[in-house]
PDB file of C-alpha atoms in Angstrom:
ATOM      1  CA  UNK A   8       0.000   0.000   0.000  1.00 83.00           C
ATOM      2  CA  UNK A   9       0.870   3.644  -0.415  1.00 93.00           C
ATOM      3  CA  UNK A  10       1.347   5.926   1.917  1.00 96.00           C
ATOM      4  CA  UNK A  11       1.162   8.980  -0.510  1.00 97.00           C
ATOM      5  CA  UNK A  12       0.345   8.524  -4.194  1.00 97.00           C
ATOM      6  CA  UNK A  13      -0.258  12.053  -5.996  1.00 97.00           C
ATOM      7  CA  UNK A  14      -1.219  11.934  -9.575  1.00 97.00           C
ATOM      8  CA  UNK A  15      -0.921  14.301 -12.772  1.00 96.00           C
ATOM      9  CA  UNK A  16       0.074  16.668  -9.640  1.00 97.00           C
ATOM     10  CA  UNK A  17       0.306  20.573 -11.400  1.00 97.00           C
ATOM     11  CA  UNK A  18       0.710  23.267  -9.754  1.00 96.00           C
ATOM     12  CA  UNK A  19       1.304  27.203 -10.642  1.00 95.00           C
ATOM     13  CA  UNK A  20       2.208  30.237  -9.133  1.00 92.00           C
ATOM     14  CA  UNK A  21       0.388  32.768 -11.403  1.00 88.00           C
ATOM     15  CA  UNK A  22       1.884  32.045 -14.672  1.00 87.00           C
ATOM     16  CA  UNK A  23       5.064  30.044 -13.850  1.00 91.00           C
ATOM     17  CA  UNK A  24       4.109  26.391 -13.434  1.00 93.00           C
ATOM     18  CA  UNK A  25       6.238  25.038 -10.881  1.00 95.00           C
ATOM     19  CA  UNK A  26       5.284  21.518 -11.005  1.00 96.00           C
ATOM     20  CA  UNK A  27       4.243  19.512 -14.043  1.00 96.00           C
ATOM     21  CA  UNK A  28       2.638  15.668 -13.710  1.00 96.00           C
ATOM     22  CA  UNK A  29       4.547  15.005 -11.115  1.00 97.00           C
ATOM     23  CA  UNK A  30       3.860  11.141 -10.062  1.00 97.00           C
ATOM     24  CA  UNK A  31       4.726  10.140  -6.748  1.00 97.00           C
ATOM     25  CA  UNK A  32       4.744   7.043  -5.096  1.00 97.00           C
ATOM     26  CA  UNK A  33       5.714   6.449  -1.431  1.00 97.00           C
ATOM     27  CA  UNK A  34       5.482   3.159  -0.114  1.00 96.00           C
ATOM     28  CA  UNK A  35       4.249   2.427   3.512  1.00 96.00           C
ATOM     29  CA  UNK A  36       6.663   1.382   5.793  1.00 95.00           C
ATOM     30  CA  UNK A  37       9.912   2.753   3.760  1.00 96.00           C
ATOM     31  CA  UNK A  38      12.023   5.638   3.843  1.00 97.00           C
ATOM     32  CA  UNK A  39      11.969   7.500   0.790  1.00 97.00           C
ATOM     33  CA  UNK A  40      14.164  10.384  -0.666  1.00 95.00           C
ATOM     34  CA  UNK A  41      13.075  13.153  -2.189  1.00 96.00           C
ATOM     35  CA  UNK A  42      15.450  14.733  -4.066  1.00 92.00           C
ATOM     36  CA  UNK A  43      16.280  17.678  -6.542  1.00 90.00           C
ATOM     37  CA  UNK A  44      18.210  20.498  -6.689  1.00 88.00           C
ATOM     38  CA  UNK A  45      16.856  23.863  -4.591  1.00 87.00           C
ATOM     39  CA  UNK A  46      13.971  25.258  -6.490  1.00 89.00           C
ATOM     40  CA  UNK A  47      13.061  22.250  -8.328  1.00 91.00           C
ATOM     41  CA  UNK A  48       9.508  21.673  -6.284  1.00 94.00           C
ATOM     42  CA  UNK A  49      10.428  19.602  -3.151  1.00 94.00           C
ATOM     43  CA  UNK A  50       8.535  21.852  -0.998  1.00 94.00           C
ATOM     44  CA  UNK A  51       5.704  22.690  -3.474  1.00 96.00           C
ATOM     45  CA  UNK A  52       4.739  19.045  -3.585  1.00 97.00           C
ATOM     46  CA  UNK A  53       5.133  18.744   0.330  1.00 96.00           C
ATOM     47  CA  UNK A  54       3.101  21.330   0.982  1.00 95.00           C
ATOM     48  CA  UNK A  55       0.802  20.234  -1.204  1.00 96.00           C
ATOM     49  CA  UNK A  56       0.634  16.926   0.440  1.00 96.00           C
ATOM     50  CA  UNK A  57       0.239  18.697   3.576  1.00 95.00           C
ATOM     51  CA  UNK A  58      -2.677  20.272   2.776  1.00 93.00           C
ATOM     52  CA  UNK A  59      -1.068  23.450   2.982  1.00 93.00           C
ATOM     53  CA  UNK A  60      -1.083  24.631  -0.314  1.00 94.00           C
ATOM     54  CA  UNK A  61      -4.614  24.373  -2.337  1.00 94.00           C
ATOM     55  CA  UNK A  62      -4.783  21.398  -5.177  1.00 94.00           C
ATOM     56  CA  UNK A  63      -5.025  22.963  -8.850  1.00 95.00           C
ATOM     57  CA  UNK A  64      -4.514  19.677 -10.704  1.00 95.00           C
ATOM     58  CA  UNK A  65      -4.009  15.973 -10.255  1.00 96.00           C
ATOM     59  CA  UNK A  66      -4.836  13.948  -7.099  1.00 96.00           C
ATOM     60  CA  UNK A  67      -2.871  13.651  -4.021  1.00 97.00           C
ATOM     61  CA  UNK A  68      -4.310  10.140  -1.784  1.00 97.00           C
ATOM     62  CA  UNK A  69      -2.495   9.482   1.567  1.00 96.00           C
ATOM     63  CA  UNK A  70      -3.274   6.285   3.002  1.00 95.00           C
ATOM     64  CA  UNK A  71      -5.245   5.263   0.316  1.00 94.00           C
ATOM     65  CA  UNK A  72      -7.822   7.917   0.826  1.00 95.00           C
ATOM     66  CA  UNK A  73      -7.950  11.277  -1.357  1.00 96.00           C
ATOM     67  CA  UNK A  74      -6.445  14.483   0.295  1.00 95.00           C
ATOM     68  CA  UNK A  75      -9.671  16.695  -0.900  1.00 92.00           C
ATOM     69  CA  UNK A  76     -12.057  14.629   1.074  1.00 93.00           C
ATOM     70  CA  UNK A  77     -10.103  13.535   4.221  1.00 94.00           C
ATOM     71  CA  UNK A  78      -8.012  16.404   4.644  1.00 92.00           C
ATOM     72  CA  UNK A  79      -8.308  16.796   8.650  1.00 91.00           C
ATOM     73  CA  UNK A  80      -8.718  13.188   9.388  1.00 93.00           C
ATOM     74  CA  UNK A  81      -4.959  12.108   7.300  1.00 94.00           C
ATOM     75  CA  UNK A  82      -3.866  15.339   8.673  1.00 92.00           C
ATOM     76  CA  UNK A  83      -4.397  13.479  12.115  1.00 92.00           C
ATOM     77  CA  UNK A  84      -1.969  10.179  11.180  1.00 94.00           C
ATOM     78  CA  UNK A  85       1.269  12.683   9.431  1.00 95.00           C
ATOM     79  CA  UNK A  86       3.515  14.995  11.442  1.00 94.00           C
ATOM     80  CA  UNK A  87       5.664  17.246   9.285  1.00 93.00           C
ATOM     81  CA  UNK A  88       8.374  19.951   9.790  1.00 91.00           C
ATOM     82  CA  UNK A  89       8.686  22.209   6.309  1.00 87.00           C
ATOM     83  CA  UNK A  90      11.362  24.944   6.372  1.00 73.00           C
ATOM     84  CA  UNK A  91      13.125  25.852   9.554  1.00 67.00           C
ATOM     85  CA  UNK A  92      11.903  24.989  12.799  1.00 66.00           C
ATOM     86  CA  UNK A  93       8.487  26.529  14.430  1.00 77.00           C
ATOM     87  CA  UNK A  94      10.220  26.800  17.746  1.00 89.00           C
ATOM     88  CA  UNK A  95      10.272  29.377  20.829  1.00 91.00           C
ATOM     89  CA  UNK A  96      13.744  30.354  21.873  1.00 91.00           C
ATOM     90  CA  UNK A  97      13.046  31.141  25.215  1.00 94.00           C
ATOM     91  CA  UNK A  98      10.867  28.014  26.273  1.00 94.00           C
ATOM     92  CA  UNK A  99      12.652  25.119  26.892  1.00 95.00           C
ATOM     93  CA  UNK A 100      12.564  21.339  25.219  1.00 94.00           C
ATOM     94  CA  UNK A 101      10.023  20.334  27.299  1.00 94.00           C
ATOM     95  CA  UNK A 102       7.715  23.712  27.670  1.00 94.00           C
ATOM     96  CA  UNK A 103       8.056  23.989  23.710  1.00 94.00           C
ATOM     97  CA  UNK A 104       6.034  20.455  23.485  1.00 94.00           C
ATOM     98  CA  UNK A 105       3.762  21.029  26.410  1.00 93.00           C
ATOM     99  CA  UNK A 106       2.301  24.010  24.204  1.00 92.00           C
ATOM    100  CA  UNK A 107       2.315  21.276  21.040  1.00 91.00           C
ATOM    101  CA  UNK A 108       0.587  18.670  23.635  1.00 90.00           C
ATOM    102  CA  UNK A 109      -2.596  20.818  24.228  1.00 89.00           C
ATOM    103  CA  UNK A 110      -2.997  21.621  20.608  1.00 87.00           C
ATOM    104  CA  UNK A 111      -2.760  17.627  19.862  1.00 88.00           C
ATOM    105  CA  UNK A 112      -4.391  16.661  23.285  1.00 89.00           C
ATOM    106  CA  UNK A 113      -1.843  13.702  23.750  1.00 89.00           C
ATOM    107  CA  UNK A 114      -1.467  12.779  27.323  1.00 91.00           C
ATOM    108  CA  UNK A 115       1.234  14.256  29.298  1.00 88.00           C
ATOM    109  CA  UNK A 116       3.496  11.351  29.561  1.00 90.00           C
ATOM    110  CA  UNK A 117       3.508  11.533  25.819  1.00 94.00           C
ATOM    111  CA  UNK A 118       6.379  14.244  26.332  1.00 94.00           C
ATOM    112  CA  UNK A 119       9.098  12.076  28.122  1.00 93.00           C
ATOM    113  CA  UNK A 120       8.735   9.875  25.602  1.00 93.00           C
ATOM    114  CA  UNK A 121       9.364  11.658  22.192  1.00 93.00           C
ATOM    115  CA  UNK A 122      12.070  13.453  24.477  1.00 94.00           C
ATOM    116  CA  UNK A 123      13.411  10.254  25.183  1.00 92.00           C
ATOM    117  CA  UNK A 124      13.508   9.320  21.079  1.00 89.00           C
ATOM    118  CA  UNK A 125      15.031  12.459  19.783  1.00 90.00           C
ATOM    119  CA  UNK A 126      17.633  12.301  22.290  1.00 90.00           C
ATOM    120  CA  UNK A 127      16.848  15.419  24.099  1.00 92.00           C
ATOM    121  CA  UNK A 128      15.739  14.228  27.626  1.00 91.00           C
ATOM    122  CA  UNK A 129      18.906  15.619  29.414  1.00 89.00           C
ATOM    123  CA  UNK A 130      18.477  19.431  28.358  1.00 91.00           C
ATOM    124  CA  UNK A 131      16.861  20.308  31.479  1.00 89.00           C
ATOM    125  CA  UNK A 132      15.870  24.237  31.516  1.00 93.00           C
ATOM    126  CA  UNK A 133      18.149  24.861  28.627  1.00 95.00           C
ATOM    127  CA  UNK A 134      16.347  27.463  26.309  1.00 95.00           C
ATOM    128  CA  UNK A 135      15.624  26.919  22.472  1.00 92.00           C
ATOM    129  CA  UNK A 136      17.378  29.501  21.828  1.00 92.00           C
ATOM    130  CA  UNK A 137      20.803  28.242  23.607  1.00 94.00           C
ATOM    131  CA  UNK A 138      20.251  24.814  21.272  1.00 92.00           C
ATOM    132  CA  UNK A 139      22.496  23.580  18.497  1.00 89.00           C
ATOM    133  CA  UNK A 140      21.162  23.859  15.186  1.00 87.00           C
ATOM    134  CA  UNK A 141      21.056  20.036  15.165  1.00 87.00           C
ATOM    135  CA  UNK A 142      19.373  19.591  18.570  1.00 90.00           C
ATOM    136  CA  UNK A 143      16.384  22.196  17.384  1.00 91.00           C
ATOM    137  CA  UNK A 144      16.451  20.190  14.465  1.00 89.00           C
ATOM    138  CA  UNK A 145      15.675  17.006  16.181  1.00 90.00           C
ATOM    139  CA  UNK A 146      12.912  18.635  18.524  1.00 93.00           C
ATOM    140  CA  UNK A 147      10.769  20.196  16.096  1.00 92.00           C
ATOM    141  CA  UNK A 148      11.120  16.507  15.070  1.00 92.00           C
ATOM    142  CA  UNK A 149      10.026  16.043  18.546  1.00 93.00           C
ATOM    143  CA  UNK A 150       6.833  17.915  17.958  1.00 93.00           C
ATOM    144  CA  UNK A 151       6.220  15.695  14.781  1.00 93.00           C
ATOM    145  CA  UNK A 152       6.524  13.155  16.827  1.00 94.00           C
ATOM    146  CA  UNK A 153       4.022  13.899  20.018  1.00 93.00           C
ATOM    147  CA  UNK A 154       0.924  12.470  18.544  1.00 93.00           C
ATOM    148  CA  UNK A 155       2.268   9.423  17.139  1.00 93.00           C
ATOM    149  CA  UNK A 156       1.949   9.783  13.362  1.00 94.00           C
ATOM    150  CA  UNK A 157       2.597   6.868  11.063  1.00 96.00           C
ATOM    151  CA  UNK A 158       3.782   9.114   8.303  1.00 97.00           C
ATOM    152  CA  UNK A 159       6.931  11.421   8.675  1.00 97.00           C
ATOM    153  CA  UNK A 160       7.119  14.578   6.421  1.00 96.00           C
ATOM    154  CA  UNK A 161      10.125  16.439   6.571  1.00 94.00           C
ATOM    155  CA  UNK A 162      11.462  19.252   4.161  1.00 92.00           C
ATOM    156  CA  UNK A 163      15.426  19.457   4.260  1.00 89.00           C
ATOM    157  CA  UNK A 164      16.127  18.559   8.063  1.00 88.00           C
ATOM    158  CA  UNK A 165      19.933  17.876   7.683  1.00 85.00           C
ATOM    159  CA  UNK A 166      20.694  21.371   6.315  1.00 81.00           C
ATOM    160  CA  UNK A 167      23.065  23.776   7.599  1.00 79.00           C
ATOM    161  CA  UNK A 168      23.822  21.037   9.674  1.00 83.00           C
ATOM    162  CA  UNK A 169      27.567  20.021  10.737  1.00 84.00           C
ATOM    163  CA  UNK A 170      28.640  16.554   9.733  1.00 86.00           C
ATOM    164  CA  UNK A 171      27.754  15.502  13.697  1.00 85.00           C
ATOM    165  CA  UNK A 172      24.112  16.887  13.323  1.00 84.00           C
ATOM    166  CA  UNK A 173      23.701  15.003   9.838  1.00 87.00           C
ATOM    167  CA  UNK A 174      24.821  11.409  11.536  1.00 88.00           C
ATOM    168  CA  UNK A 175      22.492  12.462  14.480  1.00 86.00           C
ATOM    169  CA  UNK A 176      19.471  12.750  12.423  1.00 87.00           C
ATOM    170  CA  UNK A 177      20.176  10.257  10.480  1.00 90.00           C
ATOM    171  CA  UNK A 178      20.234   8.076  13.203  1.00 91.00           C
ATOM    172  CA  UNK A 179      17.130   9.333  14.714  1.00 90.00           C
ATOM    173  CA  UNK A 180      15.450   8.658  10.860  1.00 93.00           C
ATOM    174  CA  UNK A 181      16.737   5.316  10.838  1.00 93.00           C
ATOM    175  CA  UNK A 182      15.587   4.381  14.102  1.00 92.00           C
ATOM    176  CA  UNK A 183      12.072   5.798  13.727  1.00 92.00           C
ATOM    177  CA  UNK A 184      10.883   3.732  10.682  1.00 94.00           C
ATOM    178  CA  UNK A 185      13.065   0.496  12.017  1.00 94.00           C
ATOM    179  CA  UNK A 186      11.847  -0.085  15.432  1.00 91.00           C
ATOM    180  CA  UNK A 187       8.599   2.084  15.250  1.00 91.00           C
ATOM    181  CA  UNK A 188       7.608   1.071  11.652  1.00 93.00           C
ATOM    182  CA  UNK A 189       7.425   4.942  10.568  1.00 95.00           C
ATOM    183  CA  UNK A 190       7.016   5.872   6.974  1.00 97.00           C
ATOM    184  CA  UNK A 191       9.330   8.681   6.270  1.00 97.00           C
ATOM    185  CA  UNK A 192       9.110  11.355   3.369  1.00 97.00           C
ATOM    186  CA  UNK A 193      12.376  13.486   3.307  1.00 96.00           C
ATOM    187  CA  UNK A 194      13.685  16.080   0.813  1.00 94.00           C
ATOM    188  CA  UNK A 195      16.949  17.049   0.150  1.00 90.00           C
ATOM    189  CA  UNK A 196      19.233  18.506  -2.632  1.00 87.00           C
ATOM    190  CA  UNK A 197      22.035  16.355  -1.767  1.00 83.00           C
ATOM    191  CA  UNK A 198      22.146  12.967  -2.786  1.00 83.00           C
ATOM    192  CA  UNK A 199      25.116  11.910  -0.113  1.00 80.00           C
ATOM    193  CA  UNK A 200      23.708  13.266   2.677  1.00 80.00           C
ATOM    194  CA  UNK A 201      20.551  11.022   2.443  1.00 83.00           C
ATOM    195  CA  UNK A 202      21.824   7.903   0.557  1.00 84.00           C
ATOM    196  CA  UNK A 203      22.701   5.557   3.553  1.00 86.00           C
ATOM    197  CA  UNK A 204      19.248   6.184   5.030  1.00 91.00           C
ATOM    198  CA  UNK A 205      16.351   5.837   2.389  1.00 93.00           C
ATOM    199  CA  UNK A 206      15.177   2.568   0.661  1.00 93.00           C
ATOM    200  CA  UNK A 207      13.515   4.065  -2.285  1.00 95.00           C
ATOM    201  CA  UNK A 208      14.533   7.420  -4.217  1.00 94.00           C
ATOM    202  CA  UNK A 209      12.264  10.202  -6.158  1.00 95.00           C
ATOM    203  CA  UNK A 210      14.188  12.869  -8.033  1.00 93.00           C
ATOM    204  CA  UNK A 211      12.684  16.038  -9.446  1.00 94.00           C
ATOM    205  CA  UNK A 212      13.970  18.364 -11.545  1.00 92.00           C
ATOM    206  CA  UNK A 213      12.004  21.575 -12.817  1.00 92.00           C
ATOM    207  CA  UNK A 214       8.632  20.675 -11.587  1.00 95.00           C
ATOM    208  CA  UNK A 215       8.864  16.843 -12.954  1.00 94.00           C
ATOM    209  CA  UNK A 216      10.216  14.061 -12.121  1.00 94.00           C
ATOM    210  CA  UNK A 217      13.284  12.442 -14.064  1.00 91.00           C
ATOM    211  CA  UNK A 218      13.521   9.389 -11.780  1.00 92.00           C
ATOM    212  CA  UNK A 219      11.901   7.129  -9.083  1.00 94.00           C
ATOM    213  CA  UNK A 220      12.144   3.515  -7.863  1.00 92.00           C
ATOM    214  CA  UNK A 221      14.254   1.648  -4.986  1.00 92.00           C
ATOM    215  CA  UNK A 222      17.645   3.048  -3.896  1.00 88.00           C
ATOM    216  CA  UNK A 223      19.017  -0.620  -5.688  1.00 86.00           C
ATOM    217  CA  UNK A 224      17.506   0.703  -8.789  1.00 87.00           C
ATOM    218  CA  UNK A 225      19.860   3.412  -8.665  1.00 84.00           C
ATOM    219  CA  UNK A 226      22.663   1.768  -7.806  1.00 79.00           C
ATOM    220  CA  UNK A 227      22.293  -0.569 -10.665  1.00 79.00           C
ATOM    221  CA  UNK A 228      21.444   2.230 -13.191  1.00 75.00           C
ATOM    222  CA  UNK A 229      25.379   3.403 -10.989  1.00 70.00           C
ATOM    223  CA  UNK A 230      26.268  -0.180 -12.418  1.00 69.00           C
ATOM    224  CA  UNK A 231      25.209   0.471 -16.264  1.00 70.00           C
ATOM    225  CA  UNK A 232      27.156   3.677 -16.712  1.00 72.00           C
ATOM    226  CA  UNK A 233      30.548   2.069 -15.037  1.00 78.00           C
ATOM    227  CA  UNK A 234      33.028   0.189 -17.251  1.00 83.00           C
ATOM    228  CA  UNK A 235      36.312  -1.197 -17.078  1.00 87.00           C
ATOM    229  CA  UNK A 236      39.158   0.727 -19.641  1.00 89.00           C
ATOM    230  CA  UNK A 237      42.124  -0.659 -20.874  1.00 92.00           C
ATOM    231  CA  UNK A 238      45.058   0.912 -22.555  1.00 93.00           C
ATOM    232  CA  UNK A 239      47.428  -1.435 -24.394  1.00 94.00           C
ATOM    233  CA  UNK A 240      49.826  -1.062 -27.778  1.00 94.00           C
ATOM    234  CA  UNK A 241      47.123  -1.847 -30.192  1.00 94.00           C
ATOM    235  CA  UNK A 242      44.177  -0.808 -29.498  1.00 93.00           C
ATOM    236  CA  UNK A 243      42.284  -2.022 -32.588  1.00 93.00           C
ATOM    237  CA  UNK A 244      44.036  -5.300 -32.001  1.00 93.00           C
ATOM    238  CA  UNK A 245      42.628  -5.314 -28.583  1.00 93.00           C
ATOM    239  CA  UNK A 246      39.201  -4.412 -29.130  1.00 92.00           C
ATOM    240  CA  UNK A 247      39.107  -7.340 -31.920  1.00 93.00           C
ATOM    241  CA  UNK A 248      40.963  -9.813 -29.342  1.00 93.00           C
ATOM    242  CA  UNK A 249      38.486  -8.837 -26.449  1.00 92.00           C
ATOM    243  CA  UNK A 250      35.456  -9.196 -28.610  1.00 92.00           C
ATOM    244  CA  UNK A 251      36.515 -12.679 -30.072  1.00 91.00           C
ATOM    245  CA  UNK A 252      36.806 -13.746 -26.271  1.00 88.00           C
ATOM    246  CA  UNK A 253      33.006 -13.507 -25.912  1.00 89.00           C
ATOM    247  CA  UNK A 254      33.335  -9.999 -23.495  1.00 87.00           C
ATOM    248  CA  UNK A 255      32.558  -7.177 -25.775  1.00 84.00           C
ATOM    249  CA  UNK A 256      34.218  -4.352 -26.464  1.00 88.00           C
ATOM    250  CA  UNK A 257      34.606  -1.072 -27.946  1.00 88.00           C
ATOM    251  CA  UNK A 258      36.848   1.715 -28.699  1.00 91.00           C
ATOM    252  CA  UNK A 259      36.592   5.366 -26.973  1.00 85.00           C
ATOM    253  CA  UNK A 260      38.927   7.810 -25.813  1.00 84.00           C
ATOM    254  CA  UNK A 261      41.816   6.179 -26.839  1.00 89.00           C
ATOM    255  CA  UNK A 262      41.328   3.247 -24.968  1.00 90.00           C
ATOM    256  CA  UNK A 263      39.324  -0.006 -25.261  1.00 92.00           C
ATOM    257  CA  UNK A 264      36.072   0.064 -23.068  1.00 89.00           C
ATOM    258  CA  UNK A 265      34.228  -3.141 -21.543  1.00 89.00           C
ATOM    259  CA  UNK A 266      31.943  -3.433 -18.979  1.00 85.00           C
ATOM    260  CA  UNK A 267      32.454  -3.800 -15.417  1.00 80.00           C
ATOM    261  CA  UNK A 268      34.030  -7.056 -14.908  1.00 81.00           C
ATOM    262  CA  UNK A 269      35.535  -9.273 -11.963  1.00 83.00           C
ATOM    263  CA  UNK A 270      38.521  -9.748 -10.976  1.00 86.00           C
ATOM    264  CA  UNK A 271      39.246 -13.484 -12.389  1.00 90.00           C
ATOM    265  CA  UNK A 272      37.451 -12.109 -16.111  1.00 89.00           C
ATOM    266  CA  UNK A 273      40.200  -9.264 -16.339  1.00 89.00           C
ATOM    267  CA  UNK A 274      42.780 -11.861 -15.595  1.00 92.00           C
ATOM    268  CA  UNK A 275      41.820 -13.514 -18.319  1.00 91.00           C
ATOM    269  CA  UNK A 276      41.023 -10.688 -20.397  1.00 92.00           C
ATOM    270  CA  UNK A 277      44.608  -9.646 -20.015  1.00 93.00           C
ATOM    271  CA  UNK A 278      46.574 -13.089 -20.578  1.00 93.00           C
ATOM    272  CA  UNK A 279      44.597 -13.739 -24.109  1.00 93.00           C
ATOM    273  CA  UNK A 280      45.895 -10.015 -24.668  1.00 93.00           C
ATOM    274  CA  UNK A 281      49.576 -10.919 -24.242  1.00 94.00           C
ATOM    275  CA  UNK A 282      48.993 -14.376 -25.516  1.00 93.00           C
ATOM    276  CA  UNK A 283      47.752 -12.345 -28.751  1.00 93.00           C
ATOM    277  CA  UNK A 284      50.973 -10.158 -28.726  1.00 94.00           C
ATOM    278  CA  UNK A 285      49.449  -6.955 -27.457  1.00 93.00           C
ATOM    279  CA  UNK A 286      51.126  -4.816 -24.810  1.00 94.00           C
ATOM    280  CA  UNK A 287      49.178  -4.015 -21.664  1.00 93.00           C
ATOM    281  CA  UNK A 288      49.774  -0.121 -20.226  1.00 93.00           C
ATOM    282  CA  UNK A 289      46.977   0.053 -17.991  1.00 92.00           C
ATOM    283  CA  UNK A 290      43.632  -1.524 -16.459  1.00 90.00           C
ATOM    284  CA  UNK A 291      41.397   0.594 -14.287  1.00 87.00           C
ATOM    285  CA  UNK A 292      37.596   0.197 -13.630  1.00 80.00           C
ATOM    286  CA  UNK A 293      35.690   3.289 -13.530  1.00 77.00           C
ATOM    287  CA  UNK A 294      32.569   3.429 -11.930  1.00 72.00           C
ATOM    288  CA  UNK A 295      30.312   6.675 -11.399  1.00 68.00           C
ATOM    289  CA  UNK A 296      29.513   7.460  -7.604  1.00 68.00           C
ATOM    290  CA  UNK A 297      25.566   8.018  -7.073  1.00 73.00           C
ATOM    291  CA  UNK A 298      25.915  11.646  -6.733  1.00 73.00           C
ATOM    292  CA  UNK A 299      27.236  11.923 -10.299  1.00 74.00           C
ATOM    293  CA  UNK A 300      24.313   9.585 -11.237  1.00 76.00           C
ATOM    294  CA  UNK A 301      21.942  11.992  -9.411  1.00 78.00           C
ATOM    295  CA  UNK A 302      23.545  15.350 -11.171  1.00 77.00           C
ATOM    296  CA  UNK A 303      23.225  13.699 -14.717  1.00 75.00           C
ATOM    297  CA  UNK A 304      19.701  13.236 -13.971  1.00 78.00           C
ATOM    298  CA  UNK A 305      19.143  16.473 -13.511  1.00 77.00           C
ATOM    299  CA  UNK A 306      21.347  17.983 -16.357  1.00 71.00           C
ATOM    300  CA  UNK A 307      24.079  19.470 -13.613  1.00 59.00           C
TER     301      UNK A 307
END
């Protein structure tokens, strides 16, 4: 089942359409990326799902059920931070979700507990304001939290954050959907950052979307574009010897290209090239990290 599904989702801001058919598909139970450059629609279609935004075109269904029509009682199962944190500085950790407690009427123990998730329990009468950007981070994740959503909607929460803050709510992420079963929606405009949490990618570029499926997906699409290159004293020679062998080969840059291949194949690969009488200079196996993948996608 899906936790979101939008449809033929269009939206425009007077005259400047800012997303076009935009198709996206977030399973229950996963963690799923969101990802496109800044200014590609992230937070459009978040807000959107949100309910914050009004629907122009398409169809948005969370839980199975259509936005339009069940609005307040969806609005009920998601908890969502978009932009930077709704916080008061001078309150502390605890007074901040005691205010968020009465507007969700969760009992008061509920507050010790989503204290106890983020990781925040120890900050006593600490203001806000005296927090870490990565500690306010994680509790207006906190107030996401207090009435126990099953979906997770959160618009860029790892940036401006140091490389601590990143692992930190990473961790939290991770832990949420693992051991309390939380689907997770989270944008971002940088691939690495996000990569080692989510199972399943979306990536939009200029109001559409260029790519979505499983995080494997990706990695094997990673796979497609990587080859192994060799350099040797006849090319030509090479390229013929290589191909007769059963591997397949062609010639680019100078050098002969085949793809991806283990160690024990390029073994072999290279005796039938000396048996054959041609020189080997050099053997290297390029492969494309997934942020490359990710700007190619998007035309960077």
């Amino acid at each position: 089942m899906h936790a979101v599904a939008t449809r033929g989702l269009t939206h425009r801001f007077s005259t400047d359409t800012v997303l076009h058919q935009v198709d996206l598909e977030v399973e229950a139970g996963t963690i799923y990326g969101f990802l496109g450059p800044n200014g590609a629609g992230k937070t459009t279609t978040l807000r959107l799902i949100l309910g914050l935004l009004r629907q122009q075109e398409g169809t948005i269904h969370v839980f199975g059920r259509p936005l339009r029509e069940h609005r307040i009682e969806i609005l009920r199962r998601v908890g969502s931070s978009i932009e930077s944190p709704s916080l008061y500085g001078h309150l502390t950790a605890r007074e901040n979700l005691e205010i968020w407690r009465t507007v969700f009427r969760c009992p008061p123990g509920r507050i010790d507990e989503v204290l106890a998730l983020v990781g925040l329990s120890g900050t006593g009468r600490k203001r806000a304001d005296q927090f870490s950007l990565g500690m306010k981070q994680r509790l207006s994740i906190a107030v996401a939290l207090l009435h126990e959503p099953a979906l997770l909607v959160l618009d860029e929460p790892t940036n401006g954050l140091d490389p601590h803050g990143i692992l930190e709510v990473r961790d939290l992420l991770g832990r949420l959907n693992r051991e309390h079963g939380m689907t997770v929606l989270v944008s971002s405009h940088i691939l690495s950052e996000i990569e080692k949490l989510v199972s399943h990618v979306g990536i939009i570029h200029r109001g559409a979307m260029v790519f979505q499926g499983t995080l494997a997906a990706l990695v094997a699409r990673q796979e497609e574009s990587s080859f192994t290159a060799i350099d040797t004293s006849d090319n030509t020679r090479a390229a013929a010897i290589v191909t007769a062998c059963g591997w397949g080969a062609r010639l680019h840059g100078g050098k002969v290209l085949v793809r991806p291949l283990p160690a024990p194949d390029v073994a072999r690969i290279v005796a039938a090239l000396v048996a054959g009488g041609v020189g080997v200079h050099e053997v290297a196996t390029i492969r494309k990290d997934l942020e490359t993948i990710f700007l190619e996608l998007i035309g960077a």
